[in-house]
Coordinates of C-alpha atoms and ligand atoms in Angstrom, one line a residue:
M14 CA 117.7 41.6 -0.5
N15 CA 119.6 38.7 -2.0
F16 CA 122.0 39.5 -4.8
D17 CA 123.4 36.0 -5.3
L18 CA 123.1 34.9 -8.9
T19 CA 120.9 31.9 -9.6
D20 CA 122.5 28.9 -11.4
E21 CA 120.8 30.0 -14.6
Q22 CA 122.1 33.6 -14.2
R23 CA 125.6 32.3 -13.5
Q24 CA 125.5 30.2 -16.6
I25 CA 124.4 33.2 -18.7
R26 CA 127.3 35.2 -17.2
E27 CA 129.8 32.5 -18.1
T28 CA 128.5 31.9 -21.6
V29 CA 128.4 35.6 -22.4
A30 CA 131.9 36.0 -21.1
A31 CA 133.2 33.2 -23.3
F32 CA 131.4 34.6 -26.3
A33 CA 132.7 38.1 -25.7
E34 CA 136.3 36.9 -25.1
H35 CA 136.3 34.9 -28.4
E36 CA 134.1 36.8 -30.7
L37 CA 134.5 40.4 -29.6
K38 CA 137.8 40.9 -27.8
P39 CA 140.1 40.1 -30.8
H40 CA 138.2 42.5 -33.1
S41 CA 136.9 45.4 -31.0
T42 CA 139.9 47.7 -31.6
A43 CA 139.6 47.3 -35.4
W44 CA 135.9 47.7 -35.5
D45 CA 136.2 50.9 -33.4
K46 CA 138.9 52.2 -35.8
D47 CA 137.0 51.3 -38.9
E48 CA 133.6 52.4 -37.5
Y49 CA 132.4 49.0 -38.5
F50 CA 129.1 47.7 -37.0
P51 CA 129.5 44.0 -36.7
R52 CA 125.9 43.0 -37.5
E53 CA 126.9 39.4 -38.1
V54 CA 128.0 39.2 -34.5
V55 CA 124.7 40.6 -33.3
E56 CA 122.8 38.1 -35.5
K57 CA 124.9 35.3 -34.0
L58 CA 124.0 36.5 -30.5
G59 CA 120.4 36.4 -31.5
A60 CA 120.6 32.9 -33.0
L61 CA 122.3 31.6 -29.8
G62 CA 119.4 33.0 -27.8
F63 CA 121.3 35.7 -25.9
L64 CA 119.1 38.6 -27.1
G65 CA 115.8 36.9 -26.3
V66 CA 116.8 35.8 -22.8
A67 CA 114.2 37.8 -21.0
F68 CA 111.5 37.8 -23.6
P69 CA 108.3 35.6 -23.4
E70 CA 108.8 31.9 -24.3
Q71 CA 105.7 31.9 -26.5
Y72 CA 107.6 34.2 -29.0
G73 CA 110.9 32.2 -28.8
G74 CA 112.4 34.0 -25.8
G75 CA 114.0 32.5 -22.7
G76 CA 111.4 33.8 -20.2
A77 CA 114.2 34.7 -17.8
D78 CA 114.3 37.8 -15.5
T79 CA 115.5 41.4 -15.9
L80 CA 118.9 40.6 -14.3
S81 CA 119.6 37.9 -16.9
Q82 CA 119.2 40.4 -19.7
V83 CA 121.5 42.9 -17.8
L84 CA 124.1 40.2 -17.5
V85 CA 124.1 39.8 -21.3
V86 CA 124.6 43.6 -21.8
E87 CA 127.3 43.8 -19.0
G88 CA 129.2 40.8 -20.4
L89 CA 129.3 42.1 -23.9
S90 CA 130.2 45.7 -22.8
R91 CA 133.1 44.3 -20.8
Y92 CA 135.0 43.9 -24.1
D93 CA 132.9 45.9 -26.7
A94 CA 130.6 48.6 -25.5
S95 CA 129.5 49.3 -29.1
V96 CA 128.1 45.8 -29.4
G97 CA 126.7 46.1 -25.8
L98 CA 124.8 49.3 -26.7
A99 CA 123.5 47.9 -30.0
C100 CA 122.1 44.9 -28.2
A101 CA 120.8 47.0 -25.3
A102 CA 118.9 49.3 -27.7
H103 CA 117.6 46.3 -29.7
M104 CA 116.4 44.5 -26.6
S105 CA 115.4 47.1 -24.0
L106 CA 114.2 49.8 -26.2
G107 CA 112.8 48.7 -29.6
S108 CA 111.9 45.1 -28.9
G109 CA 111.1 45.8 -25.2
H110 CA 108.6 48.5 -26.3
I111 CA 106.8 46.0 -28.5
A112 CA 107.0 43.2 -25.9
K113 CA 105.5 45.4 -23.2
F114 CA 102.9 47.5 -25.0
A115 CA 102.0 46.1 -28.4
S116 CA 99.0 43.9 -29.1
D117 CA 99.2 40.2 -29.3
R118 CA 98.9 40.4 -33.1
Q119 CA 101.8 42.9 -33.3
K120 CA 103.9 40.8 -30.9
A121 CA 103.3 37.6 -32.9
K122 CA 104.3 39.5 -36.1
Y123 CA 107.5 41.1 -34.9
L124 CA 108.9 39.5 -31.7
P125 CA 110.0 36.1 -33.1
D126 CA 112.4 37.7 -35.6
L127 CA 113.6 40.4 -33.2
I128 CA 114.3 37.8 -30.5
K129 CA 116.4 35.8 -32.9
A130 CA 118.0 39.1 -34.3
K131 CA 116.9 38.1 -37.8
K132 CA 115.6 41.7 -37.7
L133 CA 117.1 44.5 -35.6
A134 CA 115.1 47.1 -33.7
A135 CA 115.6 50.8 -33.2
W136 CA 113.8 53.2 -30.8
C137 CA 113.2 56.7 -32.2
L138 CA 112.5 59.3 -29.5
T139 CA 115.2 62.0 -29.7
E140 CA 115.0 64.8 -32.3
P141 CA 117.3 67.6 -33.2
G142 CA 115.3 70.0 -31.0
S143 CA 114.3 67.7 -28.2
G144 CA 116.5 65.4 -26.1
S145 CA 116.1 65.7 -22.3
D146 CA 112.8 67.4 -22.8
A147 CA 111.7 64.4 -25.0
A148 CA 108.0 65.3 -24.8
A149 CA 108.7 68.4 -26.8
L150 CA 109.1 66.3 -29.9
R151 CA 107.7 67.6 -33.1
T152 CA 107.6 64.6 -35.5
A153 CA 103.9 64.6 -36.5
A154 CA 101.6 61.6 -37.2
T155 CA 98.4 62.7 -38.9
R156 CA 95.5 60.3 -39.3
E157 CA 94.4 59.9 -43.0
G158 CA 91.8 57.1 -43.4
D159 CA 93.3 53.8 -42.4
N160 CA 96.8 55.2 -42.2
Y161 CA 98.9 57.7 -40.2
V162 CA 101.2 60.0 -42.2
I163 CA 104.4 60.7 -40.4
N164 CA 106.7 63.7 -41.0
G165 CA 109.7 64.7 -39.0
N166 CA 113.3 63.9 -38.1
K167 CA 114.8 61.8 -35.4
L168 CA 118.5 62.1 -34.3
F169 CA 121.1 60.0 -32.6
I170 CA 119.1 56.8 -33.1
T171 CA 121.1 53.6 -32.2
N172 CA 120.7 51.0 -35.0
G173 CA 118.9 53.7 -36.9
N174 CA 120.6 52.9 -40.2
V175 CA 120.4 49.1 -39.8
A176 CA 117.2 48.2 -38.0
E177 CA 114.3 46.7 -39.9
V178 CA 111.8 47.5 -37.2
L179 CA 111.6 51.0 -35.8
V180 CA 109.5 52.1 -32.9
V181 CA 108.7 55.8 -33.5
M182 CA 107.2 58.3 -31.1
A183 CA 105.2 61.0 -32.9
R184 CA 102.7 63.7 -32.1
T185 CA 99.2 62.8 -33.0
D186 CA 97.5 65.6 -31.1
P187 CA 99.4 68.9 -31.0
A188 CA 97.1 70.4 -28.4
K189 CA 97.7 67.7 -25.7
G190 CA 101.3 68.0 -24.8
H191 CA 102.7 64.8 -23.2
D192 CA 99.3 63.1 -23.9
G193 CA 99.3 63.9 -27.6
I194 CA 102.2 61.5 -28.4
S195 CA 101.7 58.0 -29.8
A196 CA 104.1 55.2 -30.7
F197 CA 104.2 53.4 -34.0
I198 CA 105.9 50.4 -35.5
V199 CA 107.5 51.4 -38.8
E200 CA 109.1 48.9 -41.1
R201 CA 112.4 49.7 -42.8
D202 CA 111.2 49.3 -46.4
T203 CA 108.2 51.8 -46.0
P204 CA 108.4 54.5 -48.6
G205 CA 109.3 57.9 -47.1
L206 CA 111.9 56.5 -44.6
T207 CA 115.5 57.6 -45.2
N208 CA 118.6 58.2 -43.2
G209 CA 120.4 61.5 -42.9
R210 CA 124.1 62.4 -42.7
K211 CA 126.7 60.0 -41.2
I212 CA 127.2 60.8 -37.6
E213 CA 130.9 60.6 -36.4
K214 CA 131.4 60.0 -32.8
L215 CA 133.9 60.3 -29.9
G216 CA 133.2 56.7 -28.8
M217 CA 130.8 53.9 -29.6
R218 CA 132.3 54.0 -33.0
A219 CA 131.3 50.5 -33.9
S220 CA 127.7 51.1 -33.0
D221 CA 125.4 52.5 -35.6
T222 CA 124.0 56.0 -34.7
A223 CA 121.6 57.6 -37.2
E224 CA 119.5 60.5 -38.2
V225 CA 116.1 59.0 -39.3
I226 CA 113.9 61.1 -41.6
F227 CA 110.2 60.5 -42.2
D228 CA 108.8 62.3 -45.3
N229 CA 105.1 61.7 -45.8
L230 CA 105.6 58.1 -44.6
K231 CA 102.4 56.2 -44.5
V232 CA 102.0 53.7 -41.7
P233 CA 98.8 51.6 -41.3
A234 CA 96.8 52.6 -38.3
E235 CA 97.1 49.0 -37.1
N236 CA 100.8 49.7 -36.4
L237 CA 99.9 52.1 -33.6
I238 CA 101.1 50.6 -30.3
G239 CA 98.3 50.7 -27.7
Q240 CA 96.0 53.7 -27.9
A241 CA 96.7 57.1 -29.5
G242 CA 98.1 59.4 -26.8
Q243 CA 99.8 56.7 -24.8
G244 CA 103.1 56.9 -26.5
F245 CA 104.8 59.1 -23.9
R246 CA 102.9 58.2 -20.8
P247 CA 102.9 55.4 -19.9
Q248 CA 104.9 53.9 -22.7
T249 CA 108.1 56.0 -23.2
V250 CA 108.4 56.7 -19.5
S251 CA 108.2 53.0 -18.7
I252 CA 110.7 51.9 -21.4
L253 CA 113.2 54.5 -20.3
E254 CA 112.9 53.3 -16.7
S255 CA 113.6 49.7 -17.7
G256 CA 116.3 50.8 -20.2
R257 CA 118.2 52.5 -17.5
I258 CA 118.8 49.2 -15.7
G259 CA 120.3 47.9 -18.9
I260 CA 122.5 51.0 -19.3
A261 CA 123.6 50.6 -15.7
G262 CA 124.8 47.1 -16.7
F263 CA 126.4 48.5 -19.8
A264 CA 128.3 51.0 -17.8
A265 CA 129.3 48.4 -15.2
G266 CA 130.7 46.2 -17.9
I267 CA 132.9 49.0 -19.3
A268 CA 134.1 49.9 -15.8
R269 CA 134.9 46.2 -15.0
G270 CA 137.0 46.1 -18.2
A271 CA 138.9 49.2 -17.2
M272 CA 139.6 47.7 -13.8
E273 CA 140.5 44.2 -14.9
D274 CA 142.9 45.5 -17.6
S275 CA 144.4 47.9 -15.0
V276 CA 145.0 45.2 -12.5
A277 CA 146.8 43.1 -15.1
Y278 CA 148.8 46.0 -16.4
A279 CA 149.8 47.2 -12.9
R280 CA 151.2 43.7 -12.1
E281 CA 153.2 43.6 -15.3
R282 CA 154.5 47.2 -15.7
K283 CA 157.7 47.9 -13.8
Q284 CA 159.1 51.3 -12.8
F285 CA 161.8 52.0 -10.2
G286 CA 162.6 48.3 -10.2
K287 CA 159.2 47.0 -9.1
P288 CA 155.7 46.5 -10.5
I289 CA 153.7 49.7 -10.4
A290 CA 151.1 47.6 -8.5
D291 CA 153.4 48.0 -5.5
F292 CA 152.8 51.8 -5.4
Q293 CA 150.1 52.8 -3.0
A294 CA 149.0 55.5 -5.5
I295 CA 148.1 52.8 -8.0
Q296 CA 146.5 50.5 -5.4
W297 CA 144.2 53.3 -4.2
M298 CA 143.0 53.9 -7.7
L299 CA 142.3 50.2 -8.2
A300 CA 140.5 50.0 -4.8
D301 CA 138.3 52.9 -5.7
M302 CA 137.4 51.4 -9.0
A303 CA 136.5 48.0 -7.5
T304 CA 134.5 49.5 -4.7
R305 CA 132.4 51.7 -7.1
I306 CA 131.9 48.9 -9.5
D307 CA 130.5 46.6 -6.8
A308 CA 128.3 49.4 -5.6
S309 CA 127.1 50.0 -9.2
W310 CA 126.3 46.3 -9.5
V311 CA 124.3 46.2 -6.2
L312 CA 122.3 49.2 -7.3
T313 CA 121.6 47.5 -10.6
C314 CA 120.6 44.3 -9.0
R315 CA 118.2 46.1 -6.7
A316 CA 116.5 47.9 -9.5
A317 CA 116.2 44.7 -11.6
Q318 CA 114.7 42.8 -8.6
L319 CA 112.2 45.5 -7.9
R320 CA 111.1 45.5 -11.6
D321 CA 110.7 41.7 -11.5
Q322 CA 108.7 41.9 -8.3
G323 CA 106.3 44.3 -10.0
K324 CA 107.2 47.1 -7.5
P325 CA 108.0 50.8 -8.5
F326 CA 111.6 51.0 -9.6
G327 CA 112.0 54.3 -11.4
R328 CA 114.0 56.0 -8.7
E329 CA 116.2 52.9 -8.2
A330 CA 116.8 52.5 -11.9
A331 CA 117.8 56.2 -12.1
M332 CA 120.2 55.8 -9.2
A333 CA 121.8 52.6 -10.7
K334 CA 122.3 54.3 -14.1
L335 CA 123.6 57.5 -12.5
F336 CA 126.1 55.8 -10.3
A337 CA 127.2 53.1 -12.7
S338 CA 127.7 55.6 -15.6
E339 CA 129.7 58.0 -13.4
T340 CA 131.7 55.1 -12.1
A341 CA 132.4 54.0 -15.7
M342 CA 133.7 57.4 -16.6
A343 CA 135.8 57.7 -13.4
A344 CA 137.2 54.1 -13.7
T345 CA 138.1 54.5 -17.4
V346 CA 139.9 57.8 -16.7
K347 CA 141.9 56.1 -13.9
A348 CA 142.6 53.1 -16.2
V349 CA 144.2 55.4 -18.7
Q350 CA 146.2 57.0 -15.9
I351 CA 147.4 53.6 -14.6
H352 CA 148.5 52.7 -18.1
G353 CA 150.5 56.0 -18.4
G354 CA 151.5 56.8 -22.0
Y355 CA 150.3 53.4 -23.1
G356 CA 146.9 54.3 -21.9
Y357 CA 146.7 57.2 -24.2
V358 CA 147.5 55.3 -27.4
T359 CA 145.5 52.7 -29.2
D360 CA 148.0 49.8 -28.4
F361 CA 145.8 49.1 -25.4
P362 CA 142.0 49.3 -25.3
V363 CA 141.6 51.5 -22.2
E364 CA 141.5 54.7 -24.3
R365 CA 138.5 53.2 -26.2
Y366 CA 136.9 52.3 -22.9
M367 CA 137.2 55.9 -21.8
R368 CA 135.7 57.3 -25.0
D369 CA 132.9 54.7 -24.9
A370 CA 132.1 55.3 -21.2
K371 CA 131.0 58.9 -21.8
I372 CA 127.8 58.0 -23.6
S373 CA 126.5 56.3 -20.5
E374 CA 126.3 59.7 -18.8
I375 CA 124.3 61.1 -21.7
G376 CA 121.9 58.5 -23.3
E377 CA 118.6 57.4 -21.7
G378 CA 118.7 60.4 -19.3
T379 CA 121.7 62.6 -18.7
S380 CA 123.2 62.6 -15.2
E381 CA 121.5 65.9 -14.6
I382 CA 118.1 64.6 -15.6
L383 CA 118.6 61.5 -13.5
R384 CA 119.5 63.6 -10.4
M385 CA 116.3 65.6 -11.1
I386 CA 114.2 62.4 -11.2
I387 CA 115.8 61.0 -8.0
A388 CA 115.3 64.3 -6.1
K389 CA 111.7 64.7 -7.4
S390 CA 110.9 61.2 -6.2
L391 CA 112.6 61.8 -2.8
L392 CA 110.8 65.1 -2.2
H393 CA 107.5 63.6 -3.3
D394 CA 107.6 60.2 -1.7
G395 CA 110.2 60.6 1.0
Y396 CA 113.1 58.3 1.6
T397 CA 112.9 54.7 2.7
P398 CA 116.2 53.0 3.5
A399 CA 116.9 50.1 1.1
Ligands
FAD425 C1 125.5 57.5 -29.3 C2 124.1 57.9 -28.9 C3 123.1 57.0 -29.0 C4 121.8 57.4 -28.7 N1 120.8 56.5 -28.9 C5 119.5 56.9 -28.9 C6 118.4 56.0 -29.3 O1 118.6 54.9 -29.6 N2 117.1 56.6 -29.3 C7 116.9 57.8 -28.9 O2 115.7 58.2 -29.0 N3 117.9 58.7 -28.5 C8 119.2 58.2 -28.5 N4 120.2 59.1 -28.1 C9 119.9 60.4 -27.7 C10 120.1 60.7 -26.2 O3 119.2 60.0 -25.4 C11 120.1 62.2 -26.0 O4 121.3 62.7 -26.6 C12 120.0 62.6 -24.5 O5 118.7 62.3 -24.0 C13 120.3 64.1 -24.3 O6 119.6 64.9 -25.1 P1 120.3 66.0 -26.0 O7 121.5 65.4 -26.7 O8 119.3 66.7 -26.8 O9 120.9 67.0 -24.9 P2 120.2 68.2 -24.1 O10 118.9 67.7 -23.6 O11 120.1 69.4 -25.0 O12 121.1 68.5 -22.9 C14 122.2 69.3 -23.0 C15 122.7 69.6 -21.6 O13 121.7 70.3 -20.8 C16 121.4 69.5 -19.6 N5 120.0 69.7 -19.3 C17 118.9 69.6 -20.2 N6 117.8 69.8 -19.5 C18 118.1 70.1 -18.2 C19 117.4 70.4 -17.0 N7 116.1 70.5 -17.0 N8 118.1 70.7 -15.9 C20 119.4 70.6 -15.9 N9 120.2 70.3 -17.0 C21 119.5 70.0 -18.1 C22 121.7 68.1 -20.0 O14 121.9 67.3 -18.8 C23 123.0 68.3 -20.8 O15 124.1 68.4 -19.9 C24 121.5 58.7 -28.3 C25 122.6 59.6 -28.2 C26 123.8 59.3 -28.5 C27 124.9 60.3 -28.5

């Protein structure tokens, strides 16, 4: 496998880095403190073409590959994981679901504005009573003439207060379990759509996370994505598999930030008359961080390549997300340690990185669920060396 970036990918990496350094880095601490979602920045990213990089050219996208989109998420998350997550949810989940499974008419109606971030997308799967066991969802969509009537609550939805276009998984046939779930496109201004209480979070404080409530919301039957009963299998399963590659990149970006900041700090900070970088204890922490970050990136590239080659990639995406998220958590904890007392206070961003990293071990499959997926695939299909 070749993990060299193409010229186009390298250019994406460089332009995203420049954007993040100028447009995110100076503001991220304040946005986090104020719990301010910088929508104008996401809109700018859309207008500049970053958010459509891997979407079809016929709808205004860049037609690039999976890794190009991951590079966008990684580069943004390096300085601001909240913006990285907002963009990942917009691209991989909401817009990605429409790009992969919607009809040509639906794509033509929604994708151009989503690609340019004139409208934002949210993806509504989780409910108060169903997270890891997502297929146990209870939100109901009942057919009434030319409409479906949706009732239920979704929880922890990224962009859920701000998105104009929501992809909603709801049960259309209570008797059919996994195969009784369907996906719908719901527009923000539809009567019956409201948001619940404000959700305060440990990290990701500049990303919008919402409860979304459907109260006798009528959605035209033409907003059904694909066929009734396909919302979970194949649609949700496929979107989560792809989304995990993006979350691996998100986690790798946070981890890289923790390492780069730690290297810079270790060179500067003096104790016992020398830079703390001279102490082997600090060097080993940095070495472990860098090694794990590289391994995360290689796993992420492998999953992205398999996806683009049209090969199965579910196990590899789960491995990438599992390893990258646990690396992000470990690296950010070490970054705080390397910064000592300064790591614990908000003068330096590493405490934010540590708070932000935690979500990568929870969203789009917890580490426990990912280990189950990997083990199940291993026991079913056997192990083939990479
Ligand atoms: C900031 C944020 C953003 C999010 N964004 C979105 C979004 O945009 N859209 C969306 O639909 N959802 C979103 N989520 C929801 C997220 O995907 C879920 O929180 C996640 O899937 C876990 O579900 P849960 O919270 O119900 O935890 P639970 O499923 O209740 O898990 C609790 C614990 O039990 C463990 N567990 C559960 N089942 C098993 C098992 N079978 N074996 C072993 N251990 C198990 C879990 O690993 C975990 O440790 C978001 C969540 C957060 C916090």
